Coordinates of C-alpha atoms and ligand atoms in Angstrom, one line a residue:
X1 CA 15.9 35.4 -17.5
X2 CA 15.6 36.5 -14.2
X3 CA 13.0 34.8 -13.5
X4 CA 14.9 31.3 -14.2
X5 CA 17.3 32.6 -11.6
X6 CA 15.4 32.8 -8.9
X7 CA 13.8 29.5 -9.8
X8 CA 17.0 27.6 -9.8
X9 CA 18.1 29.7 -6.3
X10 CA 14.7 28.7 -5.1
X11 CA 15.5 24.9 -6.4
X12 CA 18.8 24.7 -4.6
X13 CA 17.2 26.1 -1.3
X14 CA 15.0 23.5 -0.8
X15 CA 16.9 20.6 -2.1
X16 CA 19.6 22.2 0.7
X17 CA 16.5 21.9 3.0
X18 CA 15.4 18.3 2.3
X19 CA 18.4 17.0 2.5
X20 CA 19.1 18.5 6.0
X21 CA 15.6 16.4 7.1
X22 CA 16.9 13.1 5.5
X23 CA 17.0 10.5 7.6
X24 CA 20.8 8.9 8.6
X25 CA 20.2 5.0 6.8
X26 CA 22.5 3.7 4.4
X27 CA 20.9 2.1 1.3
X28 CA 22.6 -0.4 -0.9
X29 CA 22.5 0.2 -4.4
X30 CA 22.3 -1.6 -7.8
X31 CA 22.1 -0.4 -11.7
X32 CA 21.0 -2.8 -14.3
X33 CA 21.1 -3.8 -17.8
X34 CA 19.2 -5.9 -19.2
X35 CA 18.5 -7.2 -22.5
X36 CA 15.8 -9.7 -22.9
X37 CA 14.0 -11.6 -26.1
X38 CA 10.5 -13.1 -25.7
X39 CA 9.3 -15.6 -28.2
X40 CA 5.8 -15.0 -28.7
X41 CA 5.0 -18.5 -29.8
X42 CA 7.0 -20.3 -27.2
X43 CA 6.6 -17.7 -24.6
X44 CA 10.2 -18.5 -23.8
X45 CA 12.1 -15.1 -22.8
X46 CA 16.0 -15.0 -22.6
X47 CA 18.4 -12.3 -21.6
X48 CA 21.4 -11.3 -19.9
X49 CA 21.7 -9.3 -17.2
X50 CA 24.7 -6.9 -16.5
X51 CA 24.3 -5.4 -12.6
X52 CA 26.5 -2.8 -11.0
X53 CA 26.4 -3.6 -7.3
X54 CA 26.8 -0.8 -4.7
X55 CA 27.3 -2.1 -1.3
X56 CA 27.0 1.1 1.1
X57 CA 26.0 -0.9 4.5
X58 CA 29.2 -1.3 6.7
X59 CA 29.5 -5.6 6.6
X60 CA 31.5 -7.3 4.3
X61 CA 29.1 -9.8 2.0
X62 CA 30.5 -13.4 1.0
X63 CA 27.2 -14.0 -0.9
X64 CA 24.3 -12.3 -2.9
X65 CA 20.9 -13.5 -3.2
X66 CA 18.5 -13.0 -6.3
X67 CA 14.4 -13.6 -6.4
X68 CA 13.3 -16.0 -9.0
X69 CA 10.1 -15.8 -8.5
X70 CA 8.8 -17.5 -11.6
X71 CA 9.7 -20.8 -9.9
X72 CA 6.8 -20.5 -7.8
X73 CA 4.6 -21.3 -10.3
X74 CA 5.6 -24.8 -10.9
X75 CA 3.3 -27.8 -8.8
X76 CA 4.2 -28.5 -5.5
X77 CA 6.2 -24.9 -5.2
X78 CA 5.7 -23.5 -1.7
X79 CA 3.4 -21.0 -3.2
X80 CA 1.3 -23.7 -4.4
X81 CA 1.2 -25.7 -1.2
X82 CA 0.1 -22.6 0.8
X83 CA -2.3 -21.7 -1.1
X84 CA -3.9 -25.3 -1.0
X85 CA -3.3 -25.6 3.0
X86 CA -4.7 -22.6 3.5
X87 CA -7.7 -23.8 1.0
X88 CA -8.6 -26.1 4.0
X89 CA -9.7 -23.5 6.2
X90 CA -13.1 -22.8 6.1
X91 CA -14.3 -19.0 7.1
X92 CA -18.1 -19.2 8.0
X93 CA -18.4 -15.9 5.8
X94 CA -15.9 -14.2 4.1
X95 CA -15.2 -11.2 6.0
X96 CA -14.9 -12.2 9.7
X97 CA -16.4 -14.9 12.1
X98 CA -15.0 -17.9 13.4
X99 CA -13.2 -20.6 11.2
X100 CA -16.0 -23.8 11.1
X101 CA -14.5 -27.3 10.0
X102 CA -14.9 -28.4 6.8
X103 CA -17.6 -30.9 7.7
X104 CA -19.8 -28.2 8.6
X105 CA -19.9 -26.2 5.4
X106 CA -23.5 -25.9 3.7
X107 CA -21.0 -25.0 0.7
X108 CA -22.7 -21.2 0.1
X109 CA -21.9 -19.5 2.9
X110 CA -18.5 -20.8 3.9
X111 CA -16.0 -20.1 1.9
X112 CA -12.3 -21.3 1.5
X113 CA -9.7 -19.1 3.0
X114 CA -7.3 -19.4 -0.3
X115 CA -6.9 -16.7 -2.9
X116 CA -9.7 -17.3 -5.8
X117 CA -6.9 -16.3 -8.4
X118 CA -4.5 -19.4 -7.3
X119 CA -6.9 -22.2 -5.3
X120 CA -5.1 -25.1 -6.5
X121 CA -4.3 -23.8 -9.9
X122 CA -0.9 -24.5 -10.1
X123 CA -1.0 -28.0 -8.8
X124 CA -2.6 -28.4 -12.1
X125 CA -0.3 -26.1 -14.9
X126 CA 1.0 -28.7 -17.6
X127 CA 4.4 -28.6 -18.3
X128 CA 4.1 -25.9 -21.5
X129 CA 1.9 -23.8 -18.9
X130 CA 4.0 -23.6 -15.7
X131 CA 6.6 -20.7 -14.7
X132 CA 10.6 -20.9 -14.5
X133 CA 13.6 -19.4 -13.6
X134 CA 17.0 -20.3 -14.8
X135 CA 20.3 -18.9 -14.4
X136 CA 22.8 -20.6 -16.7
X137 CA 26.1 -18.9 -15.3
X138 CA 26.8 -15.8 -13.0
X139 CA 30.1 -13.7 -12.9
X140 CA 31.4 -11.3 -10.5
X141 CA 34.2 -9.2 -12.0
X142 CA 34.1 -11.6 -14.9
X143 CA 34.6 -14.9 -12.4
X144 CA 31.8 -17.6 -12.2
X145 CA 30.3 -17.4 -8.8
X146 CA 28.9 -21.2 -7.0
X147 CA 24.9 -21.2 -7.1
X148 CA 22.6 -22.8 -4.9
X149 CA 18.6 -22.9 -5.7
X150 CA 16.2 -22.7 -3.3
X151 CA 13.6 -22.3 -5.5
X152 CA 12.3 -18.8 -5.7
X153 CA 15.5 -17.8 -3.9
X154 CA 18.9 -18.2 -5.7
X155 CA 22.0 -17.9 -3.3
X156 CA 25.6 -17.1 -4.8
X157 CA 28.3 -18.0 -2.8
X158 CA 31.0 -15.3 -3.2
X159 CA 34.3 -16.1 -4.4
X160 CA 36.0 -12.9 -2.7
X161 CA 33.4 -11.2 -0.4
X162 CA 32.5 -7.6 -0.9
X163 CA 33.8 -5.5 1.2
X164 CA 31.8 -2.2 2.9
X165 CA 31.8 0.7 0.1
X166 CA 32.8 -0.7 -2.7
X167 CA 31.1 -1.8 -6.0
X168 CA 31.8 -5.1 -8.0
X169 CA 29.9 -6.3 -11.4
X170 CA 27.5 -9.0 -11.9
X171 CA 26.9 -10.8 -14.9
X172 CA 24.4 -13.2 -16.0
X173 CA 22.4 -15.3 -18.5
X174 CA 18.8 -16.4 -17.9
X175 CA 16.3 -18.2 -19.2
X176 CA 12.4 -18.7 -18.2
X177 CA 9.1 -19.4 -19.2
X178 CA 6.1 -17.2 -19.1
X179 CA 3.6 -19.1 -17.4
X180 CA -0.2 -19.0 -17.8
X181 CA -1.2 -16.5 -15.2
X182 CA -2.1 -17.8 -12.0
X183 CA -0.8 -14.8 -9.8
X184 CA -0.1 -11.6 -11.1
X185 CA 2.3 -12.1 -13.6
X186 CA 1.9 -14.4 -16.9
X187 CA -0.1 -15.0 -19.9
X188 CA -3.5 -14.6 -21.4
X189 CA -5.0 -13.3 -18.3
X190 CA -9.0 -13.3 -18.1
X191 CA -8.9 -9.7 -20.4
X192 CA -6.9 -11.3 -22.9
X193 CA -3.9 -9.3 -22.6
X194 CA -0.8 -11.5 -24.3
X195 CA 2.0 -10.6 -22.0
X196 CA 1.9 -9.3 -18.2
X197 CA 5.6 -9.3 -17.4
X198 CA 6.3 -8.4 -13.3
X199 CA 8.8 -10.6 -11.8
X200 CA 10.2 -11.5 -14.7
X201 CA 14.2 -10.8 -14.3
X202 CA 16.2 -12.4 -11.6
X203 CA 15.8 -9.4 -9.2
X204 CA 18.7 -8.7 -6.6
X205 CA 17.6 -9.4 -3.1
X206 CA 17.8 -6.1 -0.5
X207 CA 20.1 -6.1 2.2
X208 CA 19.2 -3.5 4.9
X209 CA 20.1 -3.2 8.5
X210 CA 18.0 -5.9 9.3
X211 CA 19.9 -8.5 7.2
X212 CA 18.8 -10.5 4.0
X213 CA 15.5 -10.5 3.1
X214 CA 15.5 -13.5 1.9
X215 CA 11.6 -14.3 0.7
X216 CA 10.5 -16.8 -0.5
X217 CA 7.6 -16.2 -3.0
X218 CA 4.5 -17.3 -1.8
X219 CA 2.2 -15.0 -2.8
X220 CA 3.2 -12.1 -1.2
X221 CA 5.2 -9.4 -1.0
X222 CA 7.8 -7.1 -2.3
X223 CA 11.0 -5.3 -1.1
X224 CA 13.6 -4.4 -3.4
X225 CA 17.0 -2.2 -4.1
X226 CA 16.5 1.3 -5.5
X227 CA 18.9 2.0 -8.5
X228 CA 18.8 2.7 -12.5
X229 CA 17.2 0.1 -15.1
X230 CA 18.2 0.0 -18.5
X231 CA 15.9 -2.7 -20.0
X232 CA 15.7 -3.6 -23.7
X233 CA 13.2 -5.8 -24.7
X234 CA 13.0 -7.5 -28.5
X235 CA 9.5 -8.7 -29.7
X236 CA 7.4 -9.9 -32.3
X237 CA 6.8 -6.1 -34.3
X238 CA 3.4 -6.3 -34.1
X239 CA 3.0 -5.9 -30.1
X240 CA 3.2 -2.8 -28.5
X241 CA 5.0 -2.9 -24.7
X242 CA 3.9 -0.8 -21.9
X243 CA 6.5 -0.6 -18.7
X244 CA 8.2 1.3 -16.3
X245 CA 10.1 4.0 -16.9
X246 CA 10.5 6.3 -20.2
X247 CA 10.8 4.7 -23.7
X248 CA 13.8 6.2 -25.2
X249 CA 13.6 4.6 -28.7
X250 CA 10.2 5.9 -29.6
X251 CA 10.5 6.6 -33.1
X252 CA 13.6 4.4 -33.8
X253 CA 12.5 0.7 -33.1
X254 CA 14.7 -1.2 -35.1
X255 CA 13.0 -3.7 -37.3
X256 CA 14.5 -6.9 -38.0
X257 CA 13.3 -10.1 -39.3
X258 CA 9.6 -9.5 -37.6
X259 CA 10.8 -8.6 -34.3
X260 CA 11.3 -4.8 -32.8
X261 CA 12.9 -3.6 -30.1
X262 CA 11.7 -1.3 -27.0
X263 CA 14.4 0.2 -24.7
X264 CA 13.4 2.0 -21.4
X265 CA 15.3 3.8 -18.8
X266 CA 14.3 4.5 -15.0
X267 CA 16.2 5.6 -12.3
X268 CA 15.6 5.6 -8.8
X269 CA 13.3 2.7 -8.9
X270 CA 13.2 -0.6 -7.0
X271 CA 11.3 -3.2 -9.9
X272 CA 10.7 -3.1 -13.4
X273 CA 7.4 -4.2 -15.1
X274 CA 6.2 -4.4 -18.2
X275 CA 3.3 -6.0 -20.3
X276 CA 3.0 -6.4 -24.2
X277 CA 0.1 -7.2 -26.8
X278 CA -1.1 -7.1 -29.8
X279 CA -3.8 -5.1 -29.3
X280 CA -2.8 -2.5 -27.0
X281 CA -4.1 1.2 -27.5
X282 CA -2.3 3.8 -26.2
X283 CA -3.4 6.8 -24.6
X284 CA -0.7 9.8 -23.2
X285 CA -0.7 13.2 -22.0
X286 CA 2.1 15.3 -20.8
X287 CA 0.3 16.8 -18.3
X288 CA 2.8 19.1 -17.3
X289 CA 6.3 19.5 -18.0
X290 CA 8.7 16.3 -17.3
X291 CA 5.5 14.1 -17.1
X292 CA 3.8 12.2 -18.9
X293 CA 0.9 9.7 -17.9
X294 CA 0.0 7.1 -20.5
X295 CA -3.0 4.5 -20.3
X296 CA -2.8 1.2 -22.0
X297 CA -5.6 -0.9 -22.7
X298 CA -7.2 -4.0 -24.8
X299 CA -9.9 -3.0 -27.3
X300 CA -13.0 -3.8 -26.8
X301 CA -16.2 -1.6 -26.8
X302 CA -16.9 1.7 -27.0
X303 CA -18.0 2.3 -23.4
X304 CA -14.7 0.7 -22.3
X305 CA -12.7 3.1 -24.3
X306 CA -14.6 5.8 -22.6
X307 CA -13.7 4.4 -18.9
X308 CA -10.0 3.8 -19.9
X309 CA -9.7 7.5 -21.5
X310 CA -11.2 8.4 -18.0
X311 CA -8.6 7.2 -16.2
X312 CA -6.3 9.8 -17.9
X313 CA -8.7 12.6 -17.3
X314 CA -9.1 11.9 -13.4
X315 CA -5.3 11.4 -13.2
X316 CA -4.5 14.4 -14.5
X317 CA -7.0 16.2 -12.6
X318 CA -6.4 14.3 -9.3
X319 CA -2.1 15.0 -9.4
X320 CA -2.6 18.4 -8.1
X321 CA -5.0 17.4 -5.0
X322 CA -2.1 14.2 -4.0
X323 CA 1.0 15.8 -3.8
X324 CA -0.4 19.0 -2.1
X325 CA -1.8 16.3 1.0
X326 CA 1.0 13.4 0.3
X327 CA 3.9 14.8 -1.2
X328 CA 5.2 15.4 -4.6
X329 CA 5.2 12.6 -7.7
X330 CA 8.9 12.5 -8.4
X331 CA 9.3 10.8 -11.7
X332 CA 8.8 11.6 -14.9
X333 CA 6.3 9.3 -16.4
X334 CA 3.7 6.9 -14.9
X335 CA 1.6 3.6 -17.4
X336 CA -1.9 2.4 -16.5
X337 CA -1.8 -1.0 -18.1
X338 CA -4.5 -3.2 -18.2
X339 CA -2.7 -6.3 -17.3
X340 CA -2.6 -8.7 -14.3
X341 CA -5.4 -10.2 -12.3
X342 CA -6.7 -7.0 -9.6
X343 CA -4.4 -4.5 -9.4
X344 CA -0.6 -4.4 -8.7
X345 CA 1.7 -1.6 -8.0
X346 CA 5.2 -1.4 -9.8
X347 CA 7.3 1.3 -10.2
X348 CA 6.6 4.1 -12.8
X349 CA 3.5 2.2 -13.3
X350 CA 0.4 -0.6 -12.4
X351 CA -1.3 -3.6 -14.0
X352 CA -4.6 -3.4 -13.7
X353 CA -7.9 -5.4 -15.0
X354 CA -9.9 -2.3 -15.6
X355 CA -10.7 1.1 -15.5
X356 CA -12.5 1.2 -12.2
X357 CA -10.9 4.8 -10.5
X358 CA -11.0 4.0 -7.1
X359 CA -8.3 0.9 -7.5
X360 CA -6.5 3.5 -10.2
X361 CA -5.8 6.0 -7.3
X362 CA -4.8 3.3 -4.7
X363 CA -2.3 1.4 -7.1
X364 CA -0.6 4.9 -8.4
X365 CA -0.2 6.0 -4.0
X366 CA 1.6 3.0 -4.3
X367 CA 4.0 4.8 -5.8
X368 CA 4.6 7.2 -2.5
X369 CA 4.1 4.5 -0.3
X370 CA 6.0 1.1 -2.5
X371 CA 8.6 3.1 -4.3
X372 CA 9.6 6.1 -3.2
X373 CA 9.2 5.3 0.9
X374 CA 10.1 1.5 0.1
X375 CA 9.0 0.4 3.8
X376 CA 9.0 -4.0 3.7
X377 CA 6.0 -5.0 2.5
X378 CA 6.8 -8.0 4.0
X379 CA 7.8 -6.5 7.7
X380 CA 5.1 -4.2 7.8
X381 CA 2.9 -4.4 4.8
X382 CA -0.1 -2.1 6.7
X383 CA 2.6 0.9 5.8
X384 CA 2.2 0.2 2.2
X385 CA -1.4 -1.7 2.1
X386 CA -3.0 0.2 4.5
X387 CA -1.7 4.1 3.7
X388 CA -2.3 3.1 0.2
X389 CA -6.1 1.9 0.7
X390 CA -6.4 5.1 3.3
X391 CA -5.3 7.6 0.5
X392 CA -7.5 5.9 -2.2
X393 CA -10.1 6.6 0.3
X394 CA -9.2 10.0 0.5
X395 CA -8.7 10.6 -3.2
X396 CA -11.8 9.0 -4.2
X397 CA -14.2 10.9 -1.5
X398 CA -12.7 14.2 -3.0
X399 CA -12.9 13.3 -6.7
X400 CA -16.5 12.0 -6.5
X401 CA -17.8 15.5 -4.2
X402 CA -15.2 18.0 -6.6
X403 CA -14.9 17.0 -10.1
X404 CA -15.9 13.6 -11.4
X405 CA -19.1 15.4 -12.5
X406 CA -16.9 17.2 -15.2
X407 CA -15.7 14.1 -17.0
X408 CA -16.4 14.2 -20.5
X409 CA -16.7 10.3 -20.1
X410 CA -19.4 9.4 -17.8
X411 CA -22.9 9.4 -19.2
X412 CA -25.5 12.1 -18.0
X413 CA -26.6 8.5 -16.2
X414 CA -23.9 8.1 -13.8
X415 CA -23.4 11.8 -13.5
X416 CA -26.7 12.2 -11.5
X417 CA -26.1 9.5 -9.6
X418 CA -23.3 10.6 -8.3
X419 CA -24.7 14.2 -7.3
X420 CA -27.4 11.8 -5.0
X421 CA -24.6 10.1 -3.9
X422 CA -22.6 13.1 -3.3
X423 CA -25.5 14.6 -1.7
X424 CA -26.0 11.5 0.8
X425 CA -22.2 11.5 1.3
X426 CA -22.2 14.8 3.0
X427 CA -23.8 13.4 5.8
X428 CA -22.6 10.2 6.3
X429 CA -20.0 9.7 9.2
X430 CA -16.6 8.5 8.2
X431 CA -16.4 5.6 9.6
X432 CA -19.6 4.1 7.7
X433 CA -18.6 6.2 4.8
X434 CA -15.3 4.4 4.6
X435 CA -14.9 1.0 4.5
X436 CA -11.8 0.2 6.6
X437 CA -13.4 0.6 9.6
X438 CA -16.0 -1.7 8.8
X439 CA -13.0 -4.0 7.8
X440 CA -11.1 -3.5 10.9
X441 CA -14.4 -3.8 13.2
X442 CA -15.0 -6.8 11.3
X443 CA -11.6 -8.9 11.9
X444 CA -11.4 -7.4 15.6
X445 CA -14.6 -9.4 16.5
X446 CA -13.8 -12.4 14.1
X447 CA -11.0 -14.4 16.7
X448 CA -8.7 -14.1 13.6
X449 CA -7.2 -11.4 14.4
X450 CA -3.3 -12.1 14.6
X451 CA -1.1 -8.4 15.1
X452 CA 0.3 -6.2 12.2
X453 CA 3.6 -6.9 12.8
X454 CA 2.9 -10.3 11.5
X455 CA 5.0 -11.1 8.9
X456 CA 3.0 -10.9 5.7
X457 CA 3.6 -14.5 4.6
X458 CA 3.2 -15.9 8.0
X459 CA -0.3 -14.8 9.0
X460 CA -2.6 -17.9 9.6
X461 CA -5.2 -16.8 7.1
X462 CA -5.1 -14.9 3.9
X463 CA -8.1 -13.2 5.5
X464 CA -6.3 -11.9 8.7
X465 CA -4.0 -10.7 6.6
X466 CA -5.5 -8.8 4.2
X467 CA -7.8 -7.3 7.0
X468 CA -4.6 -6.0 9.2
X469 CA -2.8 -5.0 6.2
X470 CA -5.7 -3.2 4.5
X471 CA -8.4 -2.0 6.7
X472 CA -6.1 -1.9 10.2
X473 CA -3.7 -0.2 8.4
X474 CA -5.7 2.7 6.6
X475 CA -7.9 2.4 9.8
X476 CA -4.6 3.4 11.5
X477 CA -4.3 6.9 9.6
X478 CA -8.0 7.6 10.3
X479 CA -8.1 7.0 14.1
X480 CA -4.3 9.1 14.2
X481 CA -6.5 11.9 12.9
X482 CA -8.3 11.5 15.9
X483 CA -6.2 11.3 18.3
X484 CA -3.5 14.3 17.0
X485 CA -6.4 16.3 14.7
X486 CA -6.5 15.9 11.0
X487 CA -4.1 18.6 9.8
X488 CA -1.3 17.2 12.2
X489 CA -2.1 13.3 10.2
X490 CA -1.6 15.6 7.1
X491 CA 1.5 17.2 8.0
X492 CA 2.5 14.1 9.5
X493 CA 2.3 12.3 5.9
X494 CA 3.5 14.5 4.0
X495 CA 7.0 15.2 6.4
X496 CA 7.2 11.2 6.7
X497 CA 7.1 11.3 3.1
X498 CA 10.0 14.3 2.3
X499 CA 12.0 12.8 5.5
X500 CA 11.9 8.9 4.7
X501 CA 11.5 8.9 0.8
X502 CA 13.8 6.8 -0.7
X503 CA 15.1 5.0 2.9
X504 CA 12.8 2.2 3.5
X505 CA 11.1 3.5 7.0
X506 CA 9.7 0.8 9.6
X507 CA 7.0 1.3 11.8
X508 CA 8.5 3.0 14.7
X509 CA 10.0 6.0 12.0
X510 CA 6.7 6.7 10.9
X511 CA 5.3 6.6 15.0
X512 CA 8.3 9.1 15.7
X513 CA 7.7 11.3 12.7
X514 CA 4.1 11.6 13.8
X515 CA 5.4 12.5 17.2
X516 CA 7.9 15.2 16.4
X517 CA 5.0 16.8 13.9
X518 CA 2.3 16.6 16.3
X519 CA 3.9 17.5 19.9
X520 CA 1.9 14.4 21.3
X521 CA 3.3 11.2 22.7
X522 CA 2.9 8.1 20.7
X523 CA 4.1 5.2 21.9
X524 CA 1.2 3.6 23.7
X525 CA -0.2 3.9 20.1
X526 CA 2.2 2.2 18.3
X527 CA 2.7 -0.5 20.4
X528 CA -0.9 -1.4 21.0
X529 CA -2.5 -1.1 17.2
X530 CA 0.7 -2.6 15.9
X531 CA 1.9 -5.3 18.1
X532 CA -0.9 -6.6 20.1
X533 CA -4.6 -7.1 19.4
X534 CA -5.8 -5.3 21.8
X535 CA -9.2 -3.4 21.1
X536 CA -10.9 0.0 22.1
X537 CA -14.0 -0.4 23.8
X538 CA -15.6 2.7 25.9
X539 CA -19.1 2.8 27.2
X540 CA -21.5 5.3 29.4
X541 CA -22.2 3.8 33.0
X542 CA -24.0 6.3 34.4
X543 CA -25.8 9.6 35.1
X544 CA -25.9 11.3 38.2
X545 CA -27.9 14.8 39.2
X546 CA -25.3 16.6 41.8
X547 CA -26.8 20.4 42.1
X548 CA -26.9 22.6 39.0
X549 CA -25.2 19.7 37.0
X550 CA -25.1 16.2 35.8
X551 CA -22.1 13.4 37.1
X552 CA -21.5 11.1 33.7
X553 CA -19.2 8.4 34.5
X554 CA -17.4 6.2 31.4
X555 CA -16.1 3.1 31.7
X556 CA -13.2 1.6 29.3
X557 CA -14.4 -2.0 28.9
X558 CA -11.4 -2.8 26.0
X559 CA -8.0 -3.4 27.2
X560 CA -6.6 -0.4 24.4
X561 CA -7.0 3.3 26.2
X562 CA -7.3 6.2 23.8
X563 CA -8.8 10.2 24.5
X564 CA -12.3 10.0 24.7
X565 CA -14.3 12.3 23.0
X566 CA -18.2 13.2 24.5
X567 CA -21.1 15.0 22.7
X568 CA -23.6 16.3 25.1
X569 CA -26.7 17.8 23.2
X570 CA -28.9 19.6 25.9
X571 CA -33.0 19.8 24.4
X572 CA -32.3 23.5 24.2
X573 CA -30.6 22.2 20.9
X574 CA -27.4 23.8 21.9
X575 CA -24.6 20.7 22.2
X576 CA -20.8 21.2 24.0
X577 CA -17.7 18.7 23.3
X578 CA -16.4 17.7 26.4
X579 CA -12.6 16.2 25.4
X580 CA -10.8 13.9 27.5
X581 CA -6.8 13.3 27.2
X582 CA -5.1 10.0 27.7
X583 CA -2.1 10.2 30.4
X584 CA 0.1 8.6 27.8
X585 CA -0.2 11.4 25.7
X586 CA 1.2 14.1 27.5
X587 CA -0.8 16.7 25.4
X588 CA -4.1 17.5 23.9
X589 CA -5.3 16.9 20.7
X590 CA -5.2 19.9 18.3
X591 CA -9.2 20.6 17.3
X592 CA -9.7 23.8 15.3
X593 CA -13.2 22.6 14.3
X594 CA -14.6 22.9 17.8
X595 CA -12.5 25.8 19.7
X596 CA -15.3 25.8 22.9
X597 CA -14.8 22.3 23.6
X598 CA -14.3 21.6 27.4
X599 CA -10.6 19.9 28.4
X600 CA -10.9 17.7 31.0
X601 CA -8.1 16.6 34.0
X602 CA -6.3 13.6 31.6
X603 CA -7.9 10.1 32.0
X604 CA -5.0 7.7 33.3
X605 CA -5.0 4.8 31.2
X606 CA -5.0 2.2 34.2
X607 CA -8.1 3.7 35.6
X608 CA -11.0 2.0 34.1
X609 CA -13.8 4.3 34.8
X610 CA -13.9 8.3 34.5
X611 CA -16.2 10.9 35.5
X612 CA -17.2 14.5 34.9
X613 CA -19.4 17.0 34.9
X614 CA -21.8 18.8 32.2
X615 CA -22.6 22.3 32.8
X616 CA -26.2 22.2 33.1
X617 CA -28.7 20.0 35.2
X618 CA -29.6 16.7 34.6
X619 CA -33.0 17.6 33.8
X620 CA -31.6 20.2 31.1
X621 CA -29.8 16.8 29.0
X622 CA -31.1 15.0 25.7
X623 CA -28.2 12.7 24.4
X624 CA -24.7 11.5 25.6
X625 CA -22.5 10.0 23.2
X626 CA -18.9 8.7 23.2
X627 CA -17.1 9.6 20.0
X628 CA -19.8 11.6 18.0
X629 CA -16.9 11.7 15.3
X630 CA -17.0 7.5 15.0
X631 CA -13.1 8.0 13.7
X632 CA -12.4 6.1 17.1
X633 CA -12.2 2.4 16.3
X634 CA -14.6 1.8 18.9
X635 CA -15.4 -2.4 18.7
X636 CA -19.1 -1.7 20.4
X637 CA -20.8 1.3 19.3
X638 CA -24.0 -0.4 20.9
X639 CA -23.1 1.3 24.7
X640 CA -21.9 4.7 23.4
X641 CA -24.9 7.0 22.8
X642 CA -27.7 7.6 26.0
X643 CA -31.2 9.4 24.9
X644 CA -32.7 10.9 27.9
X645 CA -36.6 9.9 28.0
X646 CA -38.5 13.1 28.3
Ligands
ZN701 ZN1 -2.2 -2.1 -2.5

């Protein structure tokens, strides 16, 4: 009893602290109550949707909008045209290198820049294979409203505007055909999962301080209104349903006329996914009080059984590490569900093609970045994909180094291979070991790069989008560790999560947290990295003997400035790390790992050259290397290192 009291006082105190730290930005709110029935023979789903929508903005709203995603899966839709147009671009290799004209392609090295899952498949869909979503009637507070269709966006012209700080009740009836799976959602995916039900219901468009986010669905990305979902799904009794939220009626599934009803509830989320199959296997474990993890997969071979069991095992083992590094997981449930066409994140759940552990960690981490922080992925895809990719690498590395070999679900041969890799990985340099630096550097050299502030639908190529959102976004966090120090970068990530959770942070919000956490000015980093395509290239210029020292001359060749570290190795085996801060930072990086580094005067960013002295004469020098950590994303490393001949 006493212990319990202590715990609750502590809980109250920490909630008060967090509330104090919370950012002040208004958010819209919506509660959904959805009742839907899926006919597994016709693939038609019909339902009703009741929404209570609260306008927390200071604005009076004369319209509301809904996403009608499945209208993209019709020939000549914007998604179809966009994919076929991107298919006209040929890249000479898949990752990097300029576009060559179609006439010079040799059919081997050239690839079309369209999503290989979409290609021109939408154009070929037959009427029974397309997707559609229709709303027959929409009532606001009981009164019919005027609807205007814009393919995947439905405009609702309101008879009475919604005043600030008021709520309205919206009620609609919808009917949809589940498309053959082309992208993310649909029926009968490559693994044979019958239904991957994402983007399946009319979903309210988010209104925020930047206005209505009415992005047509052409491939990406997602954004939504936080609220509570109460979803009931009826379908053939032989099917198992896996979904966002907590199943409310596990033992009382009603069984009327061959149908079962599944009711799920989830709070503080901005999307709802489900999947259904008549051969789903289900594993689950309550990994701590109030949190149950689930795995649903299509049973096939014993090897696959093991791999899916390992997903649950690894998720439980990794969770404490993940929460310490990236912040607490706030929901009562999470489901890893086989379905979809790769890995795709949803609230409290993910659809996965297979049980690959890197993807498992990546998609789960989207619950931190996409669902709890909820950055607008159309405008800031790198804040979601980039950060999830960084976390994926970090967690995968930790997992492989520390616990994977203990898994009862991995074969002895696989464990041996893992241990050999771990030995090697210890000597790897991070930029080589982590593929995101490689992805970014290929982009920077490709002539196809666009600023990562580009709207995710509007990149010229899929290549530039994915390299920017995933690789350049993840590289930012590696580079931030180089600029402010790894421990302050990690502290920034935790502060960012606790201050901006459920607030839709933008890019400036992230950099402000990094500045406040580190005490280092970072506006230059944001402007160069996010709003430009300028890149970093520093090189060694010249070495001269002077008295008992050597004068090292450095050159900035790239347009983007950075703080510089130079490692000097002497012939006697001793080393010294020279640190040259950038004037724009107005402070030095925290470096606990090298307390004896030599800190030089700042390098003014306007100055292309810089010189400094070593502590020993030129005859004692063995090697000079700029950025031995390789965490600075230098586009040309060939001029970074010099070996002095004997
Ligand atoms: Zn992702």
